[in-house]
Structures are given as structure tokens and as C-alpha cells.
Amino acid sequence: MTIRHRHELDGLRRAGALVSGILAAMRERAVAGAVSRDLDAHGAELMRKAGARSAPALTYGFPGATCISINAVAAHGIPDDAALRDGDLVNIDVSAELDGYFADTGASFVVGGASPAQQRLLEAAREARDAAIAQLRAGELINGIGRTVETVAARRGFRVIRNLGSHGVGRALHEAPGTIPGHYEPRDTRRLREGMVITVEPFLATHCDRAREAADGWSMVCPRGVAAQFEHTVVVTRGEPIIVT
């Protein structure tokens, strides 16, 4: 989506505020003993009350309102009857459609308290997201996102999962400009445009640079190690980008 009118930005901001609030509410309930299916049901109810719809369920028939990925599952985890335990590394990804606008956000965290190694991974993934967003400007190459993410990951001693990345969003969950790699791709000559709506969501991992699809057909799993992701929906401008989540 490319924002051309104020009412479009307002609609996107409302969708962004909704998914951000749902993520925060689910995160608050994600304590030891909580069941991921129950967390997802809470997110689904908050969407229903707001008149919104789950974007992955609406778009792809995903078997949950949100994606809840635990430990070796890096992304697209299906909420189930598993109870969270202290020390679990969890990612919650919330995307929804509200009044025709789609917004997408996500965050990783550790149930209870993070170990020093887990904390380093979380901090690196968050830094990669924020650094990539900070350099967004209309006219710049899209591959600057992956370059920035890869630079942060290398400096912090982590890997980038190369088959998970950012994407266009706004009027659909996934739209133009298509997939945006989380690693530097020199052959990608696409440029950011003013008003373009994208996600920025780096996936950093300890021992994995490619996730594998699990037998359930949805979950993306690290064969070794664990990963963390942080995500915002962003509007590109000629100056500072607008974060709507």
C-alpha cells in the first residue's frame, strides 16, 4: 500500500494501535503455566470486540488468530495446548484487518527471566529492527534494510534467517513491494517510495540461517538453536519514517 491521503494514514494507525494493544495484552498473560491456545483465544476476542479480523486466518486460513512460536519454532507457530514454562523463548506475532487496513507487529520474550545468552539475542534482534527502521527514506534502496540487519547481526555474533523477511502491507497482509530480505541482497534494485507501507521484522538466530517448515505445514523451525524477531509496521517518508504499531 502507498499512503496518499490523510484518512488512509489514520486508518492504518487505528489498525496499528489495535494489534499493538493486543500484543501487549497477550504478552502480559504469557506467564509460566499459560496455555498458548488460551493466549490466542484472548487475542481473538480482543479482535472480535474491536470489529477486526485475524489477518493470517483471513488471508491463508491459518489455524489460529495469532502466531505463537516457542523455542525452536522461529515463526508461524500454531497455538496449541502446550503450557509455557519458565525459560521458554516465545514470539507472538499479531496481524489484523480493521476497516480495510492491515497492520502487523510482533515481539519475542522469555517467560520468567531471560538468561544472559537469551537477553543478548533479544537485544540484538530489537536493535536490528530499530536500526533498519531508522535508515528508511524514500528513494533509498530497499536492500538497505537487509544490509543494516546483517551488519547488526554480525557485530552481535548472530545469524540472519535468510528465508524469513519483511514485506509490504496495508490493504492486504502481504502485498507490494513483496518480500523484503532480512539479509543484504545486492541484486535487489527496488527503491523505497514515499508513502510505502512495509513491515520491518528481522529474524536473528544463534545457530540457524534457514528455517525449515514443520510437518504441520505452518511452523518454521530452526534445525539448531533458537531465533528472535521484533516487528513494526512502518510508513516510508522523505524524512523520519512513521511507525504505526
mmCIF file of C-alpha atoms in Angstrom:
data_model
loop_
_atom_site.group_PDB
_atom_site.id
_atom_site.type_symbol
_atom_site.label_atom_id
_atom_site.label_comp_id
_atom_site.label_asym_id
_atom_site.label_seq_id
_atom_site.Cartn_x
_atom_site.Cartn_y
_atom_site.Cartn_z
ATOM 1 C CA MET A 1 0.000 0.000 0.000
ATOM 2 C CA THR A 2 1.108 3.541 -0.677
ATOM 3 C CA ILE A 3 -0.397 6.216 1.565
ATOM 4 C CA ARG A 4 -1.729 9.147 -0.470
ATOM 5 C CA HIS A 5 -4.390 10.660 1.807
ATOM 6 C CA ARG A 6 -4.611 11.545 5.487
ATOM 7 C CA HIS A 7 -7.610 9.273 6.069
ATOM 8 C CA GLU A 8 -5.554 6.305 4.865
ATOM 9 C CA LEU A 9 -2.827 7.055 7.389
ATOM 10 C CA ASP A 10 -5.460 7.466 10.101
ATOM 11 C CA GLY A 11 -7.000 4.095 9.230
ATOM 12 C CA LEU A 12 -3.615 2.393 9.255
ATOM 13 C CA ARG A 13 -2.787 3.963 12.598
ATOM 14 C CA ARG A 14 -6.014 2.614 14.093
ATOM 15 C CA ALA A 15 -5.169 -0.877 12.877
ATOM 16 C CA GLY A 16 -1.625 -0.484 14.173
ATOM 17 C CA ALA A 17 -2.778 0.639 17.596
ATOM 18 C CA LEU A 18 -5.124 -2.339 17.781
ATOM 19 C CA VAL A 19 -2.520 -5.010 17.004
ATOM 20 C CA SER A 20 -0.003 -3.330 19.320
ATOM 21 C CA GLY A 21 -2.520 -3.352 22.148
ATOM 22 C CA ILE A 22 -3.409 -6.993 21.547
ATOM 23 C CA LEU A 23 0.258 -7.984 21.531
ATOM 24 C CA ALA A 24 0.775 -6.203 24.854
ATOM 25 C CA ALA A 25 -2.316 -7.857 26.376
ATOM 26 C CA MET A 26 -1.202 -11.328 25.261
ATOM 27 C CA ARG A 27 2.339 -10.715 26.467
ATOM 28 C CA GLU A 28 1.018 -9.787 29.917
ATOM 29 C CA ARG A 29 -0.751 -13.161 30.184
ATOM 30 C CA ALA A 30 2.215 -15.171 28.887
ATOM 31 C CA VAL A 31 3.442 -16.500 32.222
ATOM 32 C CA ALA A 32 4.532 -19.958 33.286
ATOM 33 C CA GLY A 33 1.541 -22.328 33.087
ATOM 34 C CA ALA A 34 -0.342 -20.269 30.499
ATOM 35 C CA VAL A 35 -1.555 -22.285 27.509
ATOM 36 C CA SER A 36 -0.772 -20.868 24.092
ATOM 37 C CA ARG A 37 -4.236 -21.719 22.761
ATOM 38 C CA ASP A 38 -5.765 -19.667 25.596
ATOM 39 C CA LEU A 39 -3.477 -16.727 24.826
ATOM 40 C CA ASP A 40 -4.564 -16.910 21.201
ATOM 41 C CA ALA A 41 -8.233 -17.038 22.216
ATOM 42 C CA HIS A 42 -7.720 -13.857 24.230
ATOM 43 C CA GLY A 43 -6.197 -12.155 21.200
ATOM 44 C CA ALA A 44 -9.073 -13.375 19.021
ATOM 45 C CA GLU A 45 -11.651 -11.990 21.453
ATOM 46 C CA LEU A 46 -9.954 -8.583 21.503
ATOM 47 C CA MET A 47 -10.059 -8.533 17.705
ATOM 48 C CA ARG A 48 -13.729 -9.501 17.699
ATOM 49 C CA LYS A 49 -14.639 -6.752 20.157
ATOM 50 C CA ALA A 50 -12.849 -4.185 18.000
ATOM 51 C CA GLY A 51 -14.581 -5.341 14.828
ATOM 52 C CA ALA A 52 -11.299 -6.647 13.408
ATOM 53 C CA ARG A 53 -10.321 -9.939 11.805
ATOM 54 C CA SER A 54 -7.196 -12.054 12.139
ATOM 55 C CA ALA A 55 -5.073 -11.388 9.056
ATOM 56 C CA PRO A 56 -3.419 -14.840 8.789
ATOM 57 C CA ALA A 57 -6.730 -16.626 9.297
ATOM 58 C CA LEU A 58 -8.498 -14.341 6.807
ATOM 59 C CA THR A 59 -5.737 -14.484 4.198
ATOM 60 C CA TYR A 60 -4.375 -18.010 4.460
ATOM 61 C CA GLY A 61 -6.761 -19.997 6.648
ATOM 62 C CA PHE A 62 -4.169 -20.140 9.431
ATOM 63 C CA PRO A 63 -5.466 -22.283 12.339
ATOM 64 C CA GLY A 64 -5.258 -19.527 14.930
ATOM 65 C CA ALA A 65 -5.888 -15.818 15.319
ATOM 66 C CA THR A 66 -2.225 -15.116 16.055
ATOM 67 C CA CYS A 67 1.097 -16.875 15.611
ATOM 68 C CA ILE A 68 2.737 -18.100 18.827
ATOM 69 C CA SER A 69 6.193 -19.574 18.279
ATOM 70 C CA ILE A 70 8.082 -21.252 21.126
ATOM 71 C CA ASN A 71 11.784 -22.121 21.422
ATOM 72 C CA ALA A 72 12.959 -23.857 18.218
ATOM 73 C CA VAL A 73 9.923 -22.540 16.291
ATOM 74 C CA ALA A 74 11.060 -19.259 14.763
ATOM 75 C CA ALA A 75 7.798 -18.174 13.112
ATOM 76 C CA HIS A 76 4.205 -19.122 12.235
ATOM 77 C CA GLY A 77 3.755 -21.323 15.305
ATOM 78 C CA ILE A 78 0.239 -22.719 15.737
ATOM 79 C CA PRO A 79 -1.345 -22.031 19.151
ATOM 80 C CA ASP A 80 -1.947 -25.372 20.894
ATOM 81 C CA ASP A 81 -2.372 -26.969 24.316
ATOM 82 C CA ALA A 82 1.279 -26.575 25.328
ATOM 83 C CA ALA A 83 1.774 -24.771 28.623
ATOM 84 C CA LEU A 84 4.519 -22.164 28.810
ATOM 85 C CA ARG A 85 7.434 -22.820 31.135
ATOM 86 C CA ASP A 86 9.950 -20.511 32.764
ATOM 87 C CA GLY A 87 12.836 -20.021 30.355
ATOM 88 C CA ASP A 88 10.796 -20.573 27.184
ATOM 89 C CA LEU A 89 11.696 -18.208 24.357
ATOM 90 C CA VAL A 90 8.386 -17.081 22.854
ATOM 91 C CA ASN A 91 7.429 -14.972 19.863
ATOM 92 C CA ILE A 92 3.919 -13.574 19.452
ATOM 93 C CA ASP A 93 3.018 -12.165 16.040
ATOM 94 C CA VAL A 94 -0.266 -10.261 15.755
ATOM 95 C CA SER A 95 -1.688 -9.047 12.452
ATOM 96 C CA ALA A 96 -5.247 -7.958 11.822
ATOM 97 C CA GLU A 97 -7.570 -6.251 9.374
ATOM 98 C CA LEU A 98 -9.619 -3.335 10.691
ATOM 99 C CA ASP A 99 -11.928 -1.351 8.389
ATOM 100 C CA GLY A 100 -9.955 -2.466 5.337
ATOM 101 C CA TYR A 101 -6.487 -1.735 6.736
ATOM 102 C CA PHE A 102 -3.935 -4.371 7.738
ATOM 103 C CA ALA A 103 -1.217 -3.899 10.348
ATOM 104 C CA ASP A 104 1.345 -6.385 11.613
ATOM 105 C CA THR A 105 3.544 -6.476 14.718
ATOM 106 C CA GLY A 106 5.490 -8.990 16.741
ATOM 107 C CA ALA A 107 7.901 -9.414 19.622
ATOM 108 C CA SER A 108 9.992 -12.077 21.299
ATOM 109 C CA PHE A 109 10.458 -12.516 25.037
ATOM 110 C CA VAL A 110 11.414 -15.105 27.631
ATOM 111 C CA VAL A 111 8.890 -16.460 30.132
ATOM 112 C CA GLY A 112 10.062 -15.650 33.647
ATOM 113 C CA GLY A 113 13.536 -14.224 33.268
ATOM 114 C CA ALA A 114 15.945 -14.408 30.353
ATOM 115 C CA SER A 115 19.375 -15.963 30.654
ATOM 116 C CA PRO A 116 22.325 -13.738 29.662
ATOM 117 C CA ALA A 117 22.538 -15.552 26.304
ATOM 118 C CA GLN A 118 18.814 -15.139 25.655
ATOM 119 C CA GLN A 119 18.974 -11.478 26.616
ATOM 120 C CA ARG A 120 21.788 -10.847 24.150
ATOM 121 C CA LEU A 121 19.727 -12.410 21.354
ATOM 122 C CA LEU A 122 16.639 -10.363 22.235
ATOM 123 C CA GLU A 123 18.606 -7.128 22.402
ATOM 124 C CA ALA A 124 20.304 -7.828 19.072
ATOM 125 C CA ALA A 125 17.015 -8.562 17.271
ATOM 126 C CA ARG A 126 15.398 -5.423 18.662
ATOM 127 C CA GLU A 127 18.435 -3.331 17.743
ATOM 128 C CA ALA A 128 18.413 -4.739 14.202
ATOM 129 C CA ARG A 129 14.760 -3.774 13.766
ATOM 130 C CA ASP A 130 15.200 -0.277 15.150
ATOM 131 C CA ALA A 131 18.400 0.409 13.185
ATOM 132 C CA ALA A 132 16.770 -0.767 9.953
ATOM 133 C CA ILE A 133 13.740 1.465 10.542
ATOM 134 C CA ALA A 134 15.913 4.480 11.375
ATOM 135 C CA GLN A 135 17.604 4.402 7.957
ATOM 136 C CA LEU A 136 14.388 4.182 5.908
ATOM 137 C CA ARG A 137 13.993 7.089 3.493
ATOM 138 C CA ALA A 138 12.037 7.459 0.259
ATOM 139 C CA GLY A 139 14.366 6.961 -2.693
ATOM 140 C CA GLU A 140 16.797 4.679 -0.877
ATOM 141 C CA LEU A 141 17.338 1.073 -1.908
ATOM 142 C CA ILE A 142 15.129 -1.491 -0.233
ATOM 143 C CA ASN A 143 18.163 -3.727 0.268
ATOM 144 C CA GLY A 144 19.448 -1.219 2.806
ATOM 145 C CA ILE A 145 17.116 -2.930 5.283
ATOM 146 C CA GLY A 146 18.882 -6.253 4.901
ATOM 147 C CA ARG A 147 22.298 -4.595 4.892
ATOM 148 C CA THR A 148 21.561 -2.919 8.211
ATOM 149 C CA VAL A 149 20.108 -6.071 9.779
ATOM 150 C CA GLU A 150 23.072 -8.155 8.660
ATOM 151 C CA THR A 151 25.529 -5.578 9.992
ATOM 152 C CA VAL A 152 23.903 -5.592 13.437
ATOM 153 C CA ALA A 153 23.675 -9.397 13.481
ATOM 154 C CA ALA A 154 27.345 -9.837 12.574
ATOM 155 C CA ARG A 155 28.510 -7.318 15.152
ATOM 156 C CA ARG A 156 26.422 -9.026 17.824
ATOM 157 C CA GLY A 157 27.552 -12.535 16.837
ATOM 158 C CA PHE A 158 24.247 -13.840 15.463
ATOM 159 C CA ARG A 159 22.926 -15.118 12.145
ATOM 160 C CA VAL A 160 20.064 -13.842 9.992
ATOM 161 C CA ILE A 161 17.399 -16.369 8.955
ATOM 162 C CA ARG A 162 17.507 -15.858 5.208
ATOM 163 C CA ASN A 163 14.146 -17.366 4.239
ATOM 164 C CA LEU A 164 12.084 -15.192 6.596
ATOM 165 C CA GLY A 165 11.773 -11.471 5.982
ATOM 166 C CA SER A 166 9.775 -8.279 5.871
ATOM 167 C CA HIS A 167 7.026 -7.447 3.365
ATOM 168 C CA GLY A 168 4.597 -4.900 2.036
ATOM 169 C CA VAL A 169 1.354 -4.489 3.989
ATOM 170 C CA GLY A 170 -1.596 -2.094 4.298
ATOM 171 C CA ARG A 171 -4.556 -3.184 2.187
ATOM 172 C CA ALA A 172 -3.562 -6.855 2.449
ATOM 173 C CA LEU A 173 -1.346 -8.839 4.799
ATOM 174 C CA HIS A 174 1.280 -9.383 2.105
ATOM 175 C CA GLU A 175 1.442 -7.055 -0.882
ATOM 176 C CA ALA A 176 3.787 -4.898 -2.975
ATOM 177 C CA PRO A 177 6.708 -4.480 -2.856
ATOM 178 C CA GLY A 178 6.639 -8.180 -1.943
ATOM 179 C CA THR A 179 9.180 -9.960 0.230
ATOM 180 C CA ILE A 180 11.988 -7.835 1.652
ATOM 181 C CA PRO A 181 15.039 -9.949 2.572
ATOM 182 C CA GLY A 182 16.451 -9.659 6.066
ATOM 183 C CA HIS A 183 19.941 -10.088 4.607
ATOM 184 C CA TYR A 184 21.805 -7.932 2.108
ATOM 185 C CA GLU A 185 20.840 -8.791 -1.458
ATOM 186 C CA PRO A 186 22.959 -6.692 -3.871
ATOM 187 C CA ARG A 187 20.864 -7.727 -6.893
ATOM 188 C CA ASP A 188 17.727 -6.177 -5.383
ATOM 189 C CA THR A 189 17.443 -2.779 -7.083
ATOM 190 C CA ARG A 190 13.985 -1.837 -5.806
ATOM 191 C CA ARG A 191 13.672 1.519 -4.085
ATOM 192 C CA LEU A 192 11.524 2.784 -1.251
ATOM 193 C CA ARG A 193 8.766 5.193 -2.263
ATOM 194 C CA GLU A 194 7.157 7.964 -0.280
ATOM 195 C CA GLY A 195 4.047 6.626 1.461
ATOM 196 C CA MET A 196 5.033 2.976 1.026
ATOM 197 C CA VAL A 197 3.802 0.765 3.883
ATOM 198 C CA ILE A 198 6.054 -2.124 4.905
ATOM 199 C CA THR A 199 6.920 -4.271 7.865
ATOM 200 C CA VAL A 200 10.437 -4.379 9.257
ATOM 201 C CA GLU A 201 10.927 -7.709 11.024
ATOM 202 C CA PRO A 202 14.431 -9.167 11.278
ATOM 203 C CA PHE A 203 14.825 -12.765 12.446
ATOM 204 C CA LEU A 204 18.138 -13.255 14.249
ATOM 205 C CA ALA A 205 19.267 -16.711 15.340
ATOM 206 C CA THR A 206 22.004 -18.403 17.323
ATOM 207 C CA HIS A 207 22.831 -21.335 15.013
ATOM 208 C CA CYS A 208 20.377 -21.136 12.130
ATOM 209 C CA ASP A 209 20.374 -19.224 8.853
ATOM 210 C CA ARG A 210 17.475 -21.073 7.246
ATOM 211 C CA ALA A 211 14.247 -22.215 8.927
ATOM 212 C CA ARG A 212 12.505 -25.419 7.873
ATOM 213 C CA GLU A 213 8.779 -25.973 7.516
ATOM 214 C CA ALA A 214 7.458 -28.394 10.139
ATOM 215 C CA ALA A 215 5.139 -31.322 9.471
ATOM 216 C CA ASP A 216 2.135 -29.176 10.459
ATOM 217 C CA GLY A 217 2.627 -27.189 7.247
ATOM 218 C CA TRP A 218 2.890 -23.840 9.040
ATOM 219 C CA SER A 219 5.572 -23.665 11.720
ATOM 220 C CA MET A 220 9.049 -22.556 10.633
ATOM 221 C CA VAL A 221 11.644 -24.306 12.781
ATOM 222 C CA CYS A 222 15.336 -23.754 13.443
ATOM 223 C CA PRO A 223 17.146 -27.111 12.997
ATOM 224 C CA ARG A 224 19.626 -25.906 15.634
ATOM 225 C CA GLY A 225 19.423 -23.128 18.177
ATOM 226 C CA VAL A 226 16.723 -20.504 18.598
ATOM 227 C CA ALA A 227 15.667 -17.233 16.986
ATOM 228 C CA ALA A 228 14.099 -13.913 17.963
ATOM 229 C CA GLN A 229 12.008 -11.445 15.965
ATOM 230 C CA PHE A 230 10.736 -7.922 16.548
ATOM 231 C CA GLU A 231 8.388 -6.253 14.086
ATOM 232 C CA HIS A 232 6.785 -2.915 13.331
ATOM 233 C CA THR A 233 4.554 -1.712 10.516
ATOM 234 C CA VAL A 234 6.084 1.450 9.067
ATOM 235 C CA VAL A 235 5.200 4.172 6.556
ATOM 236 C CA VAL A 236 8.138 5.429 4.485
ATOM 237 C CA THR A 237 8.524 9.206 4.100
ATOM 238 C CA ARG A 238 11.220 11.560 2.865
ATOM 239 C CA GLY A 239 12.133 12.191 6.486
ATOM 240 C CA GLU A 240 11.626 10.133 9.621
ATOM 241 C CA PRO A 241 9.553 7.004 8.992
ATOM 242 C CA ILE A 242 6.150 6.741 10.678
ATOM 243 C CA ILE A 243 5.789 3.707 12.966
ATOM 244 C CA VAL A 244 2.105 2.802 13.262
ATOM 245 C CA THR A 245 2.463 -0.153 15.624
#
